[in-house]
Amino acid sequence: MRLLSPLTIVATLLAGVATSCFTGIESTPRITDKDVSRRHVVTTDEDRFLADVARQPIKAWQPGKRFYVTDQKISLALEPGAPEAAVGTELRYLGSRGVTSVTGGEDTELIFAFPEGGEAVYRISASQSELESRPAVPVPFTIETSMVDSVRSRLVGRDLYVRTSLWYDSVGSPFTGLKYIPVKIEDVVPGNAVYPVKVVFSADVDGRPAVASMFMSVGDAVHSARNFSSLFSFTDPRQRYPMIADANWDRIVHGRVALEMTRDECRLALGSPSRIDRYQGTSAYGERWIYENGVYLIFFDGILSSFRQ
């Protein structure tokens, strides 16, 4: 790590401060990542693009509707006697029936068929009419493949720009890729229990062709941090920042920072920090950005003066 020599002593002191102030500097309250991200929300074309993709209400289910198994733990949710359901198995919906619970109430059994034969029953403590009034009825450890099919029909073949460097390889292991570069969507397949869609794309990475993927949420506001608009852009993000020098933009694309970059440039490169400590001195305004992975950035008057990455 290199330090900007005129600020070496002050920056070192600031980096070591955890909860208190030091001589000549008054500390302001800490700012969390929630405060950092709080801003006027504008709905974009990317926000609207897949907004209608969601689980179907049970009253719209038809026999043959497919459910992709994401975890073999589904066997714990099914009634005893069902065959083992491996990850990747596609269950087909057969129908539902009302049954009497052990307490005399109304339960509903959802019936599914295995590809190799045999049936599985998922029992819910609710009547059929109550289930039909719900906007969605999730089946544990499964993905409704109708959602995947809908996303696939809209995405495959599109040229987009990727907005995150969190990529996954062919066996599902995460690695650090590039951000804000053009990619071509090659396929959309079922994801996992948290993110139901896996988007496969090709890209040019520093002159070499590469194929990678990303897990994406759809129809679920809880996981909106990885929805379409947070992962992809229809237009080149570079065009939104014409004042950023090419050298700094290349650092941003590779997720790196350098001395004398601005706060906006660093935020583009690394994302929002988990916490910001702010300090007002007699001749300079200081900020320390702290990230959960041990990275920190120190700014004076909005310019990066020291960092650990």
PDB file of C-alpha atoms in Angstrom:
ATOM      1  CA  MET A   1       0.000   0.000   0.000  1.00  0.00           C
ATOM      2  CA  ARG A   2       1.298   3.486  -0.828  1.00  0.00           C
ATOM      3  CA  LEU A   3       0.474   6.618   1.128  1.00  0.00           C
ATOM      4  CA  LEU A   4       0.257  10.170  -0.081  1.00  0.00           C
ATOM      5  CA  SER A   5       3.271  11.558   1.729  1.00  0.00           C
ATOM      6  CA  PRO A   6       1.856  14.914   2.996  1.00  0.00           C
ATOM      7  CA  LEU A   7      -0.916  13.052   4.754  1.00  0.00           C
ATOM      8  CA  THR A   8       0.980   9.982   5.959  1.00  0.00           C
ATOM      9  CA  ILE A   9       0.880  10.744   9.678  1.00  0.00           C
ATOM     10  CA  VAL A  10      -2.737  11.907   9.759  1.00  0.00           C
ATOM     11  CA  ALA A  11      -3.945   9.035   7.589  1.00  0.00           C
ATOM     12  CA  THR A  12      -2.195   6.459   9.760  1.00  0.00           C
ATOM     13  CA  LEU A  13      -3.780   7.891  12.874  1.00  0.00           C
ATOM     14  CA  LEU A  14      -7.193   7.943  11.243  1.00  0.00           C
ATOM     15  CA  ALA A  15      -6.875   4.337  10.097  1.00  0.00           C
ATOM     16  CA  GLY A  16      -6.261   3.247  13.648  1.00  0.00           C
ATOM     17  CA  VAL A  17      -9.170   5.065  15.186  1.00  0.00           C
ATOM     18  CA  ALA A  18     -12.038   2.711  16.012  1.00  0.00           C
ATOM     19  CA  THR A  19     -14.493   4.535  18.222  1.00  0.00           C
ATOM     20  CA  SER A  20     -12.958   7.787  19.443  1.00  0.00           C
ATOM     21  CA  CYS A  21     -11.602  11.049  18.127  1.00  0.00           C
ATOM     22  CA  PHE A  22      -8.024  12.297  18.185  1.00  0.00           C
ATOM     23  CA  THR A  23      -6.359  15.684  18.711  1.00  0.00           C
ATOM     24  CA  GLY A  24      -7.638  18.328  16.357  1.00  0.00           C
ATOM     25  CA  ILE A  25     -10.318  16.106  14.837  1.00  0.00           C
ATOM     26  CA  GLU A  26     -13.931  15.867  15.964  1.00  0.00           C
ATOM     27  CA  SER A  27     -15.799  12.680  15.096  1.00  0.00           C
ATOM     28  CA  THR A  28     -19.325  12.755  13.711  1.00  0.00           C
ATOM     29  CA  PRO A  29     -21.786   9.848  14.115  1.00  0.00           C
ATOM     30  CA  ARG A  30     -21.037   6.710  12.135  1.00  0.00           C
ATOM     31  CA  ILE A  31     -22.941   6.155   8.933  1.00  0.00           C
ATOM     32  CA  THR A  32     -24.064   2.627   8.052  1.00  0.00           C
ATOM     33  CA  ASP A  33     -24.561   1.020   4.661  1.00  0.00           C
ATOM     34  CA  LYS A  34     -28.299   1.690   4.978  1.00  0.00           C
ATOM     35  CA  ASP A  35     -27.580   5.400   5.309  1.00  0.00           C
ATOM     36  CA  VAL A  36     -25.191   5.236   2.358  1.00  0.00           C
ATOM     37  CA  SER A  37     -27.792   3.673   0.084  1.00  0.00           C
ATOM     38  CA  ARG A  38     -30.653   5.957   1.127  1.00  0.00           C
ATOM     39  CA  ARG A  39     -31.445   8.138  -1.883  1.00  0.00           C
ATOM     40  CA  HIS A  40     -34.270   9.179  -4.158  1.00  0.00           C
ATOM     41  CA  VAL A  41     -35.421   6.049  -5.972  1.00  0.00           C
ATOM     42  CA  VAL A  42     -36.022   6.288  -9.704  1.00  0.00           C
ATOM     43  CA  THR A  43     -37.706   3.415 -11.523  1.00  0.00           C
ATOM     44  CA  THR A  44     -35.643   2.422 -14.564  1.00  0.00           C
ATOM     45  CA  ASP A  45     -36.271   0.295 -17.644  1.00  0.00           C
ATOM     46  CA  GLU A  46     -34.208  -2.413 -15.956  1.00  0.00           C
ATOM     47  CA  ASP A  47     -36.478  -2.281 -12.879  1.00  0.00           C
ATOM     48  CA  ARG A  48     -39.562  -2.793 -15.030  1.00  0.00           C
ATOM     49  CA  PHE A  49     -38.110  -5.434 -17.332  1.00  0.00           C
ATOM     50  CA  LEU A  50     -38.835  -8.555 -15.227  1.00  0.00           C
ATOM     51  CA  ALA A  51     -41.136  -7.004 -12.634  1.00  0.00           C
ATOM     52  CA  ASP A  52     -44.045  -9.206 -13.678  1.00  0.00           C
ATOM     53  CA  VAL A  53     -42.172 -12.506 -13.299  1.00  0.00           C
ATOM     54  CA  ALA A  54     -43.411 -14.191 -10.107  1.00  0.00           C
ATOM     55  CA  ARG A  55     -44.831 -17.399  -8.697  1.00  0.00           C
ATOM     56  CA  GLN A  56     -48.258 -18.287 -10.074  1.00  0.00           C
ATOM     57  CA  PRO A  57     -51.231 -18.361  -7.688  1.00  0.00           C
ATOM     58  CA  ILE A  58     -52.295 -21.939  -7.027  1.00  0.00           C
ATOM     59  CA  LYS A  59     -55.624 -21.416  -8.775  1.00  0.00           C
ATOM     60  CA  ALA A  60     -53.634 -20.954 -12.000  1.00  0.00           C
ATOM     61  CA  TRP A  61     -51.693 -24.211 -11.621  1.00  0.00           C
ATOM     62  CA  GLN A  62     -52.471 -26.769 -14.300  1.00  0.00           C
ATOM     63  CA  PRO A  63     -51.620 -30.489 -14.253  1.00  0.00           C
ATOM     64  CA  GLY A  64     -48.107 -30.883 -15.639  1.00  0.00           C
ATOM     65  CA  LYS A  65     -46.746 -27.680 -14.064  1.00  0.00           C
ATOM     66  CA  ARG A  66     -43.061 -28.319 -13.308  1.00  0.00           C
ATOM     67  CA  PHE A  67     -41.100 -27.723 -10.107  1.00  0.00           C
ATOM     68  CA  TYR A  68     -37.298 -27.962 -10.037  1.00  0.00           C
ATOM     69  CA  VAL A  69     -35.856 -29.474  -6.825  1.00  0.00           C
ATOM     70  CA  THR A  70     -33.048 -27.332  -5.352  1.00  0.00           C
ATOM     71  CA  ASP A  71     -32.232 -29.397  -2.255  1.00  0.00           C
ATOM     72  CA  GLN A  72     -32.738 -33.030  -1.318  1.00  0.00           C
ATOM     73  CA  LYS A  73     -34.072 -31.778   2.020  1.00  0.00           C
ATOM     74  CA  ILE A  74     -37.411 -31.570   0.227  1.00  0.00           C
ATOM     75  CA  SER A  75     -37.902 -35.163   1.397  1.00  0.00           C
ATOM     76  CA  LEU A  76     -38.359 -33.796   4.924  1.00  0.00           C
ATOM     77  CA  ALA A  77     -41.273 -31.621   3.752  1.00  0.00           C
ATOM     78  CA  LEU A  78     -43.064 -34.363   1.842  1.00  0.00           C
ATOM     79  CA  GLU A  79     -45.350 -36.981   3.319  1.00  0.00           C
ATOM     80  CA  PRO A  80     -43.631 -40.303   4.165  1.00  0.00           C
ATOM     81  CA  GLY A  81     -43.327 -42.856   1.405  1.00  0.00           C
ATOM     82  CA  ALA A  82     -42.230 -40.557  -1.415  1.00  0.00           C
ATOM     83  CA  PRO A  83     -39.160 -41.497  -3.501  1.00  0.00           C
ATOM     84  CA  GLU A  84     -35.901 -39.666  -2.826  1.00  0.00           C
ATOM     85  CA  ALA A  85     -35.770 -36.349  -4.705  1.00  0.00           C
ATOM     86  CA  ALA A  86     -32.260 -35.457  -5.865  1.00  0.00           C
ATOM     87  CA  VAL A  87     -31.218 -31.917  -6.743  1.00  0.00           C
ATOM     88  CA  GLY A  88     -32.283 -31.244 -10.315  1.00  0.00           C
ATOM     89  CA  THR A  89     -35.313 -33.531 -10.247  1.00  0.00           C
ATOM     90  CA  GLU A  90     -38.370 -32.048 -11.929  1.00  0.00           C
ATOM     91  CA  LEU A  91     -41.625 -32.776 -10.156  1.00  0.00           C
ATOM     92  CA  ARG A  92     -44.850 -32.418 -12.112  1.00  0.00           C
ATOM     93  CA  TYR A  93     -47.986 -31.167 -10.446  1.00  0.00           C
ATOM     94  CA  LEU A  94     -50.941 -33.543 -10.664  1.00  0.00           C
ATOM     95  CA  GLY A  95     -53.566 -31.788  -8.578  1.00  0.00           C
ATOM     96  CA  SER A  96     -54.773 -31.177  -5.031  1.00  0.00           C
ATOM     97  CA  ARG A  97     -57.259 -32.648  -2.607  1.00  0.00           C
ATOM     98  CA  GLY A  98     -58.778 -31.596   0.675  1.00  0.00           C
ATOM     99  CA  VAL A  99     -58.183 -33.816   3.697  1.00  0.00           C
ATOM    100  CA  THR A 100     -59.054 -33.724   7.395  1.00  0.00           C
ATOM    101  CA  SER A 101     -56.257 -32.829   9.786  1.00  0.00           C
ATOM    102  CA  VAL A 102     -55.568 -34.733  13.018  1.00  0.00           C
ATOM    103  CA  THR A 103     -57.371 -31.945  14.898  1.00  0.00           C
ATOM    104  CA  GLY A 104     -60.425 -32.118  12.670  1.00  0.00           C
ATOM    105  CA  GLY A 105     -59.587 -29.053  10.598  1.00  0.00           C
ATOM    106  CA  GLU A 106     -59.103 -28.732   6.835  1.00  0.00           C
ATOM    107  CA  ASP A 107     -55.744 -29.462   5.214  1.00  0.00           C
ATOM    108  CA  THR A 108     -54.746 -29.586   1.564  1.00  0.00           C
ATOM    109  CA  GLU A 109     -52.480 -32.125  -0.098  1.00  0.00           C
ATOM    110  CA  LEU A 110     -50.609 -31.108  -3.238  1.00  0.00           C
ATOM    111  CA  ILE A 111     -49.758 -34.140  -5.356  1.00  0.00           C
ATOM    112  CA  PHE A 112     -46.671 -34.369  -7.589  1.00  0.00           C
ATOM    113  CA  ALA A 113     -45.306 -37.031  -9.938  1.00  0.00           C
ATOM    114  CA  PHE A 114     -41.655 -38.058 -10.247  1.00  0.00           C
ATOM    115  CA  PRO A 115     -40.132 -38.434 -13.733  1.00  0.00           C
ATOM    116  CA  GLU A 116     -39.333 -42.120 -13.110  1.00  0.00           C
ATOM    117  CA  GLY A 117     -42.720 -42.851 -11.601  1.00  0.00           C
ATOM    118  CA  GLY A 118     -44.133 -42.575  -8.132  1.00  0.00           C
ATOM    119  CA  GLU A 119     -45.875 -39.712  -6.377  1.00  0.00           C
ATOM    120  CA  ALA A 120     -45.023 -37.164  -3.701  1.00  0.00           C
ATOM    121  CA  VAL A 121     -47.473 -35.382  -1.432  1.00  0.00           C
ATOM    122  CA  TYR A 122     -46.896 -31.990   0.180  1.00  0.00           C
ATOM    123  CA  ARG A 123     -49.422 -31.283   2.921  1.00  0.00           C
ATOM    124  CA  ILE A 124     -50.410 -27.740   3.950  1.00  0.00           C
ATOM    125  CA  SER A 125     -52.427 -26.754   7.021  1.00  0.00           C
ATOM    126  CA  ALA A 126     -54.986 -24.729   5.080  1.00  0.00           C
ATOM    127  CA  SER A 127     -58.142 -25.413   3.124  1.00  0.00           C
ATOM    128  CA  GLN A 128     -58.176 -25.422  -0.659  1.00  0.00           C
ATOM    129  CA  SER A 129     -60.259 -22.249  -0.732  1.00  0.00           C
ATOM    130  CA  GLU A 130     -57.801 -20.490   1.580  1.00  0.00           C
ATOM    131  CA  LEU A 131     -54.847 -21.499  -0.609  1.00  0.00           C
ATOM    132  CA  GLU A 132     -56.643 -20.191  -3.679  1.00  0.00           C
ATOM    133  CA  SER A 133     -56.978 -16.788  -2.002  1.00  0.00           C
ATOM    134  CA  ARG A 134     -53.223 -16.490  -1.521  1.00  0.00           C
ATOM    135  CA  PRO A 135     -51.082 -14.696  -4.132  1.00  0.00           C
ATOM    136  CA  ALA A 136     -48.597 -17.605  -4.114  1.00  0.00           C
ATOM    137  CA  VAL A 137     -48.079 -20.981  -2.454  1.00  0.00           C
ATOM    138  CA  PRO A 138     -44.356 -21.830  -2.269  1.00  0.00           C
ATOM    139  CA  VAL A 139     -43.342 -25.486  -2.322  1.00  0.00           C
ATOM    140  CA  PRO A 140     -40.216 -25.811  -0.127  1.00  0.00           C
ATOM    141  CA  PHE A 141     -36.879 -26.427  -1.858  1.00  0.00           C
ATOM    142  CA  THR A 142     -38.327 -26.014  -5.344  1.00  0.00           C
ATOM    143  CA  ILE A 143     -38.416 -23.456  -8.132  1.00  0.00           C
ATOM    144  CA  GLU A 144     -41.426 -22.981 -10.379  1.00  0.00           C
ATOM    145  CA  THR A 145     -39.856 -23.555 -13.771  1.00  0.00           C
ATOM    146  CA  SER A 146     -42.460 -21.283 -15.370  1.00  0.00           C
ATOM    147  CA  MET A 147     -40.516 -18.357 -13.884  1.00  0.00           C
ATOM    148  CA  VAL A 148     -37.252 -19.635 -15.360  1.00  0.00           C
ATOM    149  CA  ASP A 149     -38.898 -20.177 -18.740  1.00  0.00           C
ATOM    150  CA  SER A 150     -40.287 -16.641 -18.730  1.00  0.00           C
ATOM    151  CA  VAL A 151     -36.892 -15.102 -17.951  1.00  0.00           C
ATOM    152  CA  ARG A 152     -35.191 -17.311 -20.557  1.00  0.00           C
ATOM    153  CA  SER A 153     -37.581 -16.220 -23.304  1.00  0.00           C
ATOM    154  CA  ARG A 154     -36.762 -12.564 -22.627  1.00  0.00           C
ATOM    155  CA  LEU A 155     -33.026 -12.744 -22.018  1.00  0.00           C
ATOM    156  CA  VAL A 156     -31.358 -15.346 -24.232  1.00  0.00           C
ATOM    157  CA  GLY A 157     -29.500 -13.703 -27.100  1.00  0.00           C
ATOM    158  CA  ARG A 158     -29.545 -10.220 -25.592  1.00  0.00           C
ATOM    159  CA  ASP A 159     -26.450  -8.021 -25.417  1.00  0.00           C
ATOM    160  CA  LEU A 160     -26.235  -6.354 -22.013  1.00  0.00           C
ATOM    161  CA  TYR A 161     -23.704  -4.785 -19.656  1.00  0.00           C
ATOM    162  CA  VAL A 162     -22.871  -6.511 -16.406  1.00  0.00           C
ATOM    163  CA  ARG A 163     -22.927  -4.413 -13.226  1.00  0.00           C
ATOM    164  CA  THR A 164     -21.275  -6.715 -10.711  1.00  0.00           C
ATOM    165  CA  SER A 165     -17.972  -8.572 -10.499  1.00  0.00           C
ATOM    166  CA  LEU A 166     -19.415 -11.485  -8.482  1.00  0.00           C
ATOM    167  CA  TRP A 167     -19.405 -14.229 -11.111  1.00  0.00           C
ATOM    168  CA  TYR A 168     -19.744 -18.023 -10.900  1.00  0.00           C
ATOM    169  CA  ASP A 169     -17.874 -20.671 -12.855  1.00  0.00           C
ATOM    170  CA  SER A 170     -19.275 -23.809 -14.509  1.00  0.00           C
ATOM    171  CA  VAL A 171     -19.378 -25.745 -11.212  1.00  0.00           C
ATOM    172  CA  GLY A 172     -21.057 -22.937  -9.274  1.00  0.00           C
ATOM    173  CA  SER A 173     -18.001 -21.578  -7.438  1.00  0.00           C
ATOM    174  CA  PRO A 174     -17.826 -17.776  -7.070  1.00  0.00           C
ATOM    175  CA  PHE A 175     -14.927 -15.762  -8.435  1.00  0.00           C
ATOM    176  CA  THR A 176     -14.129 -12.127  -9.126  1.00  0.00           C
ATOM    177  CA  GLY A 177     -14.874 -11.100 -12.678  1.00  0.00           C
ATOM    178  CA  LEU A 178     -15.195  -7.656 -14.255  1.00  0.00           C
ATOM    179  CA  LYS A 179     -17.984  -5.100 -14.072  1.00  0.00           C
ATOM    180  CA  TYR A 180     -19.509  -2.644 -16.544  1.00  0.00           C
ATOM    181  CA  ILE A 181     -18.386  -4.673 -19.577  1.00  0.00           C
ATOM    182  CA  PRO A 182     -20.587  -5.980 -22.425  1.00  0.00           C
ATOM    183  CA  VAL A 183     -21.873  -9.562 -22.161  1.00  0.00           C
ATOM    184  CA  LYS A 184     -24.132 -11.788 -24.240  1.00  0.00           C
ATOM    185  CA  ILE A 185     -26.781 -13.897 -22.515  1.00  0.00           C
ATOM    186  CA  GLU A 186     -26.353 -17.531 -23.574  1.00  0.00           C
ATOM    187  CA  ASP A 187     -28.868 -19.354 -21.385  1.00  0.00           C
ATOM    188  CA  VAL A 188     -31.142 -19.127 -18.343  1.00  0.00           C
ATOM    189  CA  VAL A 189     -31.519 -22.193 -16.115  1.00  0.00           C
ATOM    190  CA  PRO A 190     -32.896 -22.939 -12.632  1.00  0.00           C
ATOM    191  CA  GLY A 191     -30.813 -21.469  -9.823  1.00  0.00           C
ATOM    192  CA  ASN A 192     -30.814 -22.395  -6.150  1.00  0.00           C
ATOM    193  CA  ALA A 193     -33.047 -22.204  -3.086  1.00  0.00           C
ATOM    194  CA  VAL A 194     -32.241 -18.511  -2.553  1.00  0.00           C
ATOM    195  CA  TYR A 195     -31.958 -17.196  -6.111  1.00  0.00           C
ATOM    196  CA  PRO A 196     -34.261 -19.102  -8.476  1.00  0.00           C
ATOM    197  CA  VAL A 197     -32.635 -18.071 -11.753  1.00  0.00           C
ATOM    198  CA  LYS A 198     -29.108 -18.684 -13.031  1.00  0.00           C
ATOM    199  CA  VAL A 199     -28.087 -16.508 -15.986  1.00  0.00           C
ATOM    200  CA  VAL A 200     -25.272 -17.851 -18.185  1.00  0.00           C
ATOM    201  CA  PHE A 201     -23.362 -15.298 -20.268  1.00  0.00           C
ATOM    202  CA  SER A 202     -20.271 -14.924 -22.421  1.00  0.00           C
ATOM    203  CA  ALA A 203     -17.851 -12.008 -22.283  1.00  0.00           C
ATOM    204  CA  ASP A 204     -14.453 -10.784 -23.403  1.00  0.00           C
ATOM    205  CA  VAL A 205     -12.235 -10.622 -20.311  1.00  0.00           C
ATOM    206  CA  ASP A 206      -9.039  -8.719 -21.021  1.00  0.00           C
ATOM    207  CA  GLY A 207      -8.906 -10.071 -24.556  1.00  0.00           C
ATOM    208  CA  ARG A 208      -9.884 -13.646 -23.684  1.00  0.00           C
ATOM    209  CA  PRO A 209     -13.334 -15.205 -24.227  1.00  0.00           C
ATOM    210  CA  ALA A 210     -15.020 -16.391 -21.045  1.00  0.00           C
ATOM    211  CA  VAL A 211     -18.301 -17.986 -20.029  1.00  0.00           C
ATOM    212  CA  ALA A 212     -19.664 -17.405 -16.530  1.00  0.00           C
ATOM    213  CA  SER A 213     -22.977 -17.112 -14.722  1.00  0.00           C
ATOM    214  CA  MET A 214     -24.844 -15.163 -12.072  1.00  0.00           C
ATOM    215  CA  PHE A 215     -27.612 -16.128  -9.692  1.00  0.00           C
ATOM    216  CA  MET A 216     -30.566 -13.757  -9.862  1.00  0.00           C
ATOM    217  CA  SER A 217     -33.746 -13.164  -7.887  1.00  0.00           C
ATOM    218  CA  VAL A 218     -37.098 -12.680  -9.587  1.00  0.00           C
ATOM    219  CA  GLY A 219     -40.482 -12.019  -8.068  1.00  0.00           C
ATOM    220  CA  ASP A 220     -38.991 -11.681  -4.589  1.00  0.00           C
ATOM    221  CA  ALA A 221     -38.330  -8.256  -3.052  1.00  0.00           C
ATOM    222  CA  VAL A 222     -36.437  -9.825  -0.129  1.00  0.00           C
ATOM    223  CA  HIS A 223     -33.521 -10.666  -2.401  1.00  0.00           C
ATOM    224  CA  SER A 224     -33.743  -7.569  -4.609  1.00  0.00           C
ATOM    225  CA  ALA A 225     -30.030  -6.874  -4.099  1.00  0.00           C
ATOM    226  CA  ARG A 226     -29.498  -9.416  -6.898  1.00  0.00           C
ATOM    227  CA  ASN A 227     -32.424  -8.660  -9.167  1.00  0.00           C
ATOM    228  CA  PHE A 228     -32.067  -7.882 -12.858  1.00  0.00           C
ATOM    229  CA  SER A 229     -31.530  -4.132 -12.441  1.00  0.00           C
ATOM    230  CA  SER A 230     -28.721  -4.670  -9.913  1.00  0.00           C
ATOM    231  CA  LEU A 231     -26.917  -7.157 -12.157  1.00  0.00           C
ATOM    232  CA  PHE A 232     -27.396  -5.874 -15.704  1.00  0.00           C
ATOM    233  CA  SER A 233     -27.797  -2.673 -17.689  1.00  0.00           C
ATOM    234  CA  PHE A 234     -29.262  -2.159 -21.151  1.00  0.00           C
ATOM    235  CA  THR A 235     -26.847   0.704 -21.882  1.00  0.00           C
ATOM    236  CA  ASP A 236     -23.105   1.197 -21.483  1.00  0.00           C
ATOM    237  CA  PRO A 237     -22.470   2.516 -17.937  1.00  0.00           C
ATOM    238  CA  ARG A 238     -19.296   4.213 -19.170  1.00  0.00           C
ATOM    239  CA  GLN A 239     -21.405   6.774 -21.027  1.00  0.00           C
ATOM    240  CA  ARG A 240     -22.860   7.998 -17.743  1.00  0.00           C
ATOM    241  CA  TYR A 241     -19.449   9.018 -16.419  1.00  0.00           C
ATOM    242  CA  PRO A 242     -17.638  10.941 -19.189  1.00  0.00           C
ATOM    243  CA  MET A 243     -15.559  12.900 -16.664  1.00  0.00           C
ATOM    244  CA  ILE A 244     -13.821   9.779 -15.303  1.00  0.00           C
ATOM    245  CA  ALA A 245     -10.373   9.319 -16.839  1.00  0.00           C
ATOM    246  CA  ASP A 246      -9.805   6.156 -18.853  1.00  0.00           C
ATOM    247  CA  ALA A 247      -7.145   4.909 -16.432  1.00  0.00           C
ATOM    248  CA  ASN A 248      -9.511   5.193 -13.487  1.00  0.00           C
ATOM    249  CA  TRP A 249     -12.352   3.608 -15.439  1.00  0.00           C
ATOM    250  CA  ASP A 250     -10.125   0.614 -16.151  1.00  0.00           C
ATOM    251  CA  ARG A 251      -9.470   0.341 -12.401  1.00  0.00           C
ATOM    252  CA  ILE A 252     -13.213   0.508 -11.738  1.00  0.00           C
ATOM    253  CA  VAL A 253     -13.886  -2.272 -14.244  1.00  0.00           C
ATOM    254  CA  HIS A 254     -11.327  -4.461 -12.454  1.00  0.00           C
ATOM    255  CA  GLY A 255     -12.629  -3.537  -8.992  1.00  0.00           C
ATOM    256  CA  ARG A 256      -9.507  -1.678  -7.918  1.00  0.00           C
ATOM    257  CA  VAL A 257      -8.826   1.755  -6.431  1.00  0.00           C
ATOM    258  CA  ALA A 258      -5.820   4.077  -6.498  1.00  0.00           C
ATOM    259  CA  LEU A 259      -4.695   7.164  -4.660  1.00  0.00           C
ATOM    260  CA  GLU A 260      -6.418  10.418  -5.637  1.00  0.00           C
ATOM    261  CA  MET A 261      -9.559   8.713  -6.923  1.00  0.00           C
ATOM    262  CA  THR A 262     -12.790  10.422  -5.880  1.00  0.00           C
ATOM    263  CA  ARG A 263     -15.451   8.966  -3.606  1.00  0.00           C
ATOM    264  CA  ASP A 264     -17.768   8.377  -6.570  1.00  0.00           C
ATOM    265  CA  GLU A 265     -15.039   6.519  -8.460  1.00  0.00           C
ATOM    266  CA  CYS A 266     -14.270   4.355  -5.427  1.00  0.00           C
ATOM    267  CA  ARG A 267     -17.939   3.582  -4.898  1.00  0.00           C
ATOM    268  CA  LEU A 268     -18.198   2.440  -8.517  1.00  0.00           C
ATOM    269  CA  ALA A 269     -15.134   0.240  -8.064  1.00  0.00           C
ATOM    270  CA  LEU A 270     -15.958  -1.360  -4.703  1.00  0.00           C
ATOM    271  CA  GLY A 271     -19.611  -0.612  -4.010  1.00  0.00           C
ATOM    272  CA  SER A 272     -20.999   1.060  -0.899  1.00  0.00           C
ATOM    273  CA  PRO A 273     -19.129   0.446   2.363  1.00  0.00           C
ATOM    274  CA  SER A 274     -20.711  -1.209   5.377  1.00  0.00           C
ATOM    275  CA  ARG A 275     -19.835   1.794   7.544  1.00  0.00           C
ATOM    276  CA  ILE A 276     -18.525   5.343   7.159  1.00  0.00           C
ATOM    277  CA  ASP A 277     -16.743   7.250   9.932  1.00  0.00           C
ATOM    278  CA  ARG A 278     -16.616  10.994   9.340  1.00  0.00           C
ATOM    279  CA  TYR A 279     -14.255  13.513  10.896  1.00  0.00           C
ATOM    280  CA  GLN A 280     -14.179  17.302  10.674  1.00  0.00           C
ATOM    281  CA  GLY A 281     -10.817  18.924  11.270  1.00  0.00           C
ATOM    282  CA  THR A 282      -9.644  22.530  11.121  1.00  0.00           C
ATOM    283  CA  SER A 283      -8.225  22.218   7.626  1.00  0.00           C
ATOM    284  CA  ALA A 284      -9.619  18.983   6.144  1.00  0.00           C
ATOM    285  CA  TYR A 285     -12.761  16.879   6.117  1.00  0.00           C
ATOM    286  CA  GLY A 286     -12.023  13.194   6.548  1.00  0.00           C
ATOM    287  CA  GLU A 287     -13.935   9.992   5.937  1.00  0.00           C
ATOM    288  CA  ARG A 288     -13.033   6.381   6.547  1.00  0.00           C
ATOM    289  CA  TRP A 289     -14.986   3.806   4.547  1.00  0.00           C
ATOM    290  CA  ILE A 290     -14.977   0.331   6.050  1.00  0.00           C
ATOM    291  CA  TYR A 291     -15.939  -2.802   4.135  1.00  0.00           C
ATOM    292  CA  GLU A 292     -16.857  -6.169   5.620  1.00  0.00           C
ATOM    293  CA  ASN A 293     -13.946  -7.942   3.915  1.00  0.00           C
ATOM    294  CA  GLY A 294     -11.325  -5.867   5.745  1.00  0.00           C
ATOM    295  CA  VAL A 295     -10.903  -3.269   3.012  1.00  0.00           C
ATOM    296  CA  TYR A 296     -10.900   0.353   4.126  1.00  0.00           C
ATOM    297  CA  LEU A 297     -10.530   3.650   2.294  1.00  0.00           C
ATOM    298  CA  ILE A 298      -9.541   7.008   3.791  1.00  0.00           C
ATOM    299  CA  PHE A 299     -10.554  10.253   2.120  1.00  0.00           C
ATOM    300  CA  PHE A 300      -9.624  13.843   2.797  1.00  0.00           C
ATOM    301  CA  ASP A 301     -11.874  16.441   1.185  1.00  0.00           C
ATOM    302  CA  GLY A 302     -13.356  13.702  -1.011  1.00  0.00           C
ATOM    303  CA  ILE A 303     -10.048  12.430  -2.412  1.00  0.00           C
ATOM    304  CA  LEU A 304      -8.622   8.986  -1.609  1.00  0.00           C
ATOM    305  CA  SER A 305      -5.448   9.446   0.435  1.00  0.00           C
ATOM    306  CA  SER A 306      -4.898   5.953   1.857  1.00  0.00           C
ATOM    307  CA  PHE A 307      -6.416   2.514   1.543  1.00  0.00           C
ATOM    308  CA  ARG A 308      -6.084  -1.175   2.216  1.00  0.00           C
ATOM    309  CA  GLN A 309      -7.472  -3.515  -0.441  1.00  0.00           C
TER     310      GLN A 309
END
